[in-house]
Amino acid sequence: MKLYEITEQLENIKELLENPEFADNADIAKALDAVQQDFDKKAENVVYVIKNTEGDIEVIDAEIKRLQAMKKQRQNGIEQIKNYLKHNMGVTGTAKINCPLFTISYRESKQSAVQLDEDLFLANNCDETLVNVKITANKTEIKARLKAGEEIPGAKLVDSQILTIR
């Protein structure tokens, strides 16, 4: 029997007991006790379902964390393999490889990134155009000024490599 069905039975029996004609009826009181026990047992079983489901949630959370760690590990592995390929293409001077499914290209990107020692940079540069309101380095402005020949303590232009897989 379902909990809502037992609840309906309890309500019906309680209504009967409110009627003065059946208020002292021992059979109805006995039925009320039996239905109340059924209700209590069903409520206990519902709580078991809740506890079991909560346990499932804990297992699912642990599995999510495990899968996120596995995902991060795979992402790091991909990055290492890309760097490995990038390095070896640079060493051999291979600029492009055409394959049936994709094209691999390698090129040197001159002064495309700004490498910062942020502590040194921020300690020596209070120019609002070089830093964002959040007090972080404005790498776009720093890059532009470094390209224009301005010297900025704690910042320098660096060469980088780009690997494209299409």
PDB file of C-alpha atoms in Angstrom, residues 7-148:
ATOM      1  CA  THR A   7      -2.908   8.527   4.949  1.00  0.00           C
ATOM      2  CA  GLU A   8      -6.419   8.473   3.442  1.00  0.00           C
ATOM      3  CA  GLN A   9      -7.323   5.486   5.632  1.00  0.00           C
ATOM      4  CA  LEU A  10      -6.030   7.293   8.730  1.00  0.00           C
ATOM      5  CA  GLU A  11      -8.056  10.401   7.872  1.00  0.00           C
ATOM      6  CA  ASN A  12     -11.201   8.320   7.327  1.00  0.00           C
ATOM      7  CA  ILE A  13     -10.803   6.490  10.637  1.00  0.00           C
ATOM      8  CA  LYS A  14     -10.135   9.757  12.499  1.00  0.00           C
ATOM      9  CA  GLU A  15     -13.293  11.237  10.955  1.00  0.00           C
ATOM     10  CA  LEU A  16     -15.221   8.217  12.195  1.00  0.00           C
ATOM     11  CA  LEU A  17     -13.836   8.721  15.703  1.00  0.00           C
ATOM     12  CA  GLU A  18     -14.965  12.368  15.649  1.00  0.00           C
ATOM     13  CA  ASN A  19     -18.511  11.125  15.203  1.00  0.00           C
ATOM     14  CA  PRO A  20     -19.976  10.626  18.715  1.00  0.00           C
ATOM     15  CA  GLU A  21     -21.683   7.448  17.533  1.00  0.00           C
ATOM     16  CA  PHE A  22     -18.320   5.709  16.886  1.00  0.00           C
ATOM     17  CA  ALA A  23     -16.108   7.534  19.405  1.00  0.00           C
ATOM     18  CA  ASP A  24     -16.065   4.671  21.890  1.00  0.00           C
ATOM     19  CA  ASN A  25     -15.990   1.825  19.365  1.00  0.00           C
ATOM     20  CA  ALA A  26     -13.106  -0.523  20.248  1.00  0.00           C
ATOM     21  CA  ASP A  27     -12.902  -2.008  16.744  1.00  0.00           C
ATOM     22  CA  ILE A  28     -12.389   1.432  15.191  1.00  0.00           C
ATOM     23  CA  ALA A  29      -9.735   2.278  17.808  1.00  0.00           C
ATOM     24  CA  LYS A  30      -8.044  -1.038  17.037  1.00  0.00           C
ATOM     25  CA  ALA A  31      -8.205  -0.287  13.289  1.00  0.00           C
ATOM     26  CA  LEU A  32      -6.737   3.162  13.967  1.00  0.00           C
ATOM     27  CA  ASP A  33      -3.802   1.600  15.826  1.00  0.00           C
ATOM     28  CA  ALA A  34      -3.215  -0.906  12.999  1.00  0.00           C
ATOM     29  CA  VAL A  35      -3.338   1.773  10.296  1.00  0.00           C
ATOM     30  CA  GLN A  36      -1.108   4.037  12.412  1.00  0.00           C
ATOM     31  CA  GLN A  37       1.448   1.203  12.637  1.00  0.00           C
ATOM     32  CA  ASP A  38       1.237   0.742   8.854  1.00  0.00           C
ATOM     33  CA  PHE A  39       1.754   4.481   8.447  1.00  0.00           C
ATOM     34  CA  ASP A  40       4.762   4.471  10.799  1.00  0.00           C
ATOM     35  CA  LYS A  41       6.321   1.505   8.976  1.00  0.00           C
ATOM     36  CA  LYS A  42       5.733   3.117   5.570  1.00  0.00           C
ATOM     37  CA  ALA A  43       7.216   6.411   6.817  1.00  0.00           C
ATOM     38  CA  GLU A  44      10.253   4.477   8.061  1.00  0.00           C
ATOM     39  CA  ASN A  45      10.630   2.860   4.627  1.00  0.00           C
ATOM     40  CA  VAL A  46      10.352   6.268   2.938  1.00  0.00           C
ATOM     41  CA  VAL A  47      13.203   7.513   5.141  1.00  0.00           C
ATOM     42  CA  TYR A  48      15.252   4.453   4.113  1.00  0.00           C
ATOM     43  CA  VAL A  49      14.720   5.471   0.486  1.00  0.00           C
ATOM     44  CA  ILE A  50      15.812   9.025   1.310  1.00  0.00           C
ATOM     45  CA  LYS A  51      18.935   7.823   3.143  1.00  0.00           C
ATOM     46  CA  ASN A  52      19.769   5.420   0.326  1.00  0.00           C
ATOM     47  CA  THR A  53      19.384   8.207  -2.235  1.00  0.00           C
ATOM     48  CA  GLU A  54      21.571  10.516  -0.121  1.00  0.00           C
ATOM     49  CA  GLY A  55      24.209   7.782  -0.138  1.00  0.00           C
ATOM     50  CA  ASP A  56      23.895   7.610  -3.923  1.00  0.00           C
ATOM     51  CA  ILE A  57      24.446  11.363  -4.104  1.00  0.00           C
ATOM     52  CA  GLU A  58      27.662  11.061  -2.087  1.00  0.00           C
ATOM     53  CA  VAL A  59      28.877   8.318  -4.436  1.00  0.00           C
ATOM     54  CA  ILE A  60      27.922  10.434  -7.459  1.00  0.00           C
ATOM     55  CA  ASP A  61      29.783  13.453  -6.015  1.00  0.00           C
ATOM     56  CA  ALA A  62      32.879  11.306  -5.484  1.00  0.00           C
ATOM     57  CA  GLU A  63      32.596   9.995  -9.044  1.00  0.00           C
ATOM     58  CA  ILE A  64      32.229  13.537 -10.398  1.00  0.00           C
ATOM     59  CA  LYS A  65      35.412  14.560  -8.572  1.00  0.00           C
ATOM     60  CA  ARG A  66      37.210  11.484  -9.904  1.00  0.00           C
ATOM     61  CA  LEU A  67      36.047  12.214 -13.456  1.00  0.00           C
ATOM     62  CA  GLN A  68      37.020  15.901 -13.148  1.00  0.00           C
ATOM     63  CA  ALA A  69      40.497  14.850 -12.016  1.00  0.00           C
ATOM     64  CA  MET A  70      40.680  12.422 -14.943  1.00  0.00           C
ATOM     65  CA  LYS A  71      39.541  15.190 -17.314  1.00  0.00           C
ATOM     66  CA  LYS A  72      42.196  17.574 -15.974  1.00  0.00           C
ATOM     67  CA  GLN A  73      44.831  14.857 -16.337  1.00  0.00           C
ATOM     68  CA  ARG A  74      43.793  14.238 -19.942  1.00  0.00           C
ATOM     69  CA  GLN A  75      43.810  17.985 -20.695  1.00  0.00           C
ATOM     70  CA  ASN A  76      47.322  18.258 -19.264  1.00  0.00           C
ATOM     71  CA  GLY A  77      48.372  15.232 -21.320  1.00  0.00           C
ATOM     72  CA  ILE A  78      47.015  16.839 -24.482  1.00  0.00           C
ATOM     73  CA  GLU A  79      48.915  20.041 -23.703  1.00  0.00           C
ATOM     74  CA  GLN A  80      52.134  18.072 -23.138  1.00  0.00           C
ATOM     75  CA  ILE A  81      51.696  16.186 -26.419  1.00  0.00           C
ATOM     76  CA  LYS A  82      51.003  19.448 -28.283  1.00  0.00           C
ATOM     77  CA  ASN A  83      54.128  21.004 -26.760  1.00  0.00           C
ATOM     78  CA  TYR A  84      56.095  17.879 -27.717  1.00  0.00           C
ATOM     79  CA  LEU A  85      54.871  18.125 -31.323  1.00  0.00           C
ATOM     80  CA  LYS A  86      55.418  21.894 -31.368  1.00  0.00           C
ATOM     81  CA  HIS A  87      58.983  21.488 -30.089  1.00  0.00           C
ATOM     82  CA  ASN A  88      59.880  18.788 -32.610  1.00  0.00           C
ATOM     83  CA  MET A  89      58.323  20.659 -35.527  1.00  0.00           C
ATOM     84  CA  GLY A  90      60.356  23.707 -34.490  1.00  0.00           C
ATOM     85  CA  VAL A  91      63.585  21.692 -34.223  1.00  0.00           C
ATOM     86  CA  THR A  92      63.101  20.069 -37.635  1.00  0.00           C
ATOM     87  CA  GLY A  93      61.871  23.254 -39.284  1.00  0.00           C
ATOM     88  CA  THR A  94      58.611  21.618 -40.362  1.00  0.00           C
ATOM     89  CA  ALA A  95      56.037  24.358 -40.887  1.00  0.00           C
ATOM     90  CA  LYS A  96      53.041  22.441 -42.223  1.00  0.00           C
ATOM     91  CA  ILE A  97      51.805  18.870 -42.475  1.00  0.00           C
ATOM     92  CA  ASN A  98      48.752  18.083 -44.599  1.00  0.00           C
ATOM     93  CA  CYS A  99      46.768  15.020 -43.580  1.00  0.00           C
ATOM     94  CA  PRO A 100      43.476  13.690 -44.966  1.00  0.00           C
ATOM     95  CA  LEU A 101      41.526  14.703 -41.843  1.00  0.00           C
ATOM     96  CA  PHE A 102      43.372  17.807 -40.638  1.00  0.00           C
ATOM     97  CA  THR A 103      46.263  20.150 -41.231  1.00  0.00           C
ATOM     98  CA  ILE A 104      49.018  20.717 -38.691  1.00  0.00           C
ATOM     99  CA  SER A 105      50.841  24.020 -38.907  1.00  0.00           C
ATOM    100  CA  TYR A 106      53.657  25.469 -36.848  1.00  0.00           C
ATOM    101  CA  ARG A 107      54.867  29.031 -36.848  1.00  0.00           C
ATOM    102  CA  GLU A 108      56.919  31.277 -34.654  1.00  0.00           C
ATOM    103  CA  SER A 109      54.889  34.162 -33.319  1.00  0.00           C
ATOM    104  CA  LYS A 110      57.141  37.120 -32.648  1.00  0.00           C
ATOM    105  CA  GLN A 111      56.299  39.231 -29.623  1.00  0.00           C
ATOM    106  CA  SER A 112      52.735  37.958 -29.357  1.00  0.00           C
ATOM    107  CA  ALA A 113      52.703  37.563 -25.607  1.00  0.00           C
ATOM    108  CA  VAL A 114      53.812  39.625 -22.650  1.00  0.00           C
ATOM    109  CA  GLN A 115      55.691  37.803 -19.928  1.00  0.00           C
ATOM    110  CA  LEU A 116      55.408  39.561 -16.586  1.00  0.00           C
ATOM    111  CA  ASP A 117      56.936  39.376 -13.168  1.00  0.00           C
ATOM    112  CA  GLU A 118      53.695  40.779 -11.754  1.00  0.00           C
ATOM    113  CA  ASP A 119      55.053  41.648  -8.316  1.00  0.00           C
ATOM    114  CA  LEU A 120      57.972  43.614  -9.779  1.00  0.00           C
ATOM    115  CA  PHE A 121      55.806  45.143 -12.497  1.00  0.00           C
ATOM    116  CA  LEU A 122      53.030  46.280 -10.131  1.00  0.00           C
ATOM    117  CA  ALA A 123      55.522  47.639  -7.591  1.00  0.00           C
ATOM    118  CA  ASN A 124      57.091  49.899 -10.245  1.00  0.00           C
ATOM    119  CA  ASN A 125      54.160  50.862 -12.489  1.00  0.00           C
ATOM    120  CA  CYS A 126      51.152  52.831 -11.276  1.00  0.00           C
ATOM    121  CA  ASP A 127      50.178  54.129 -14.728  1.00  0.00           C
ATOM    122  CA  GLU A 128      46.411  53.466 -15.042  1.00  0.00           C
ATOM    123  CA  THR A 129      46.713  52.590 -18.730  1.00  0.00           C
ATOM    124  CA  LEU A 130      49.124  49.762 -17.922  1.00  0.00           C
ATOM    125  CA  VAL A 131      46.970  48.213 -15.211  1.00  0.00           C
ATOM    126  CA  ASN A 132      43.287  47.351 -15.013  1.00  0.00           C
ATOM    127  CA  VAL A 133      41.095  48.687 -12.221  1.00  0.00           C
ATOM    128  CA  LYS A 134      41.336  45.274 -10.602  1.00  0.00           C
ATOM    129  CA  ILE A 135      45.051  45.985 -10.095  1.00  0.00           C
ATOM    130  CA  THR A 136      46.231  43.461 -12.608  1.00  0.00           C
ATOM    131  CA  ALA A 137      48.640  44.116 -15.410  1.00  0.00           C
ATOM    132  CA  ASN A 138      47.092  45.426 -18.660  1.00  0.00           C
ATOM    133  CA  LYS A 139      49.075  43.165 -20.965  1.00  0.00           C
ATOM    134  CA  THR A 140      47.605  44.698 -24.130  1.00  0.00           C
ATOM    135  CA  GLU A 141      48.876  48.176 -23.239  1.00  0.00           C
ATOM    136  CA  ILE A 142      52.182  46.793 -21.949  1.00  0.00           C
ATOM    137  CA  LYS A 143      52.666  44.902 -25.205  1.00  0.00           C
ATOM    138  CA  ALA A 144      51.922  48.016 -27.267  1.00  0.00           C
ATOM    139  CA  ARG A 145      54.360  50.125 -25.243  1.00  0.00           C
ATOM    140  CA  LEU A 146      57.075  47.477 -25.309  1.00  0.00           C
ATOM    141  CA  LYS A 147      56.684  47.201 -29.094  1.00  0.00           C
ATOM    142  CA  ALA A 148      57.000  50.997 -29.294  1.00  0.00           C
TER     143      ALA A 148
END
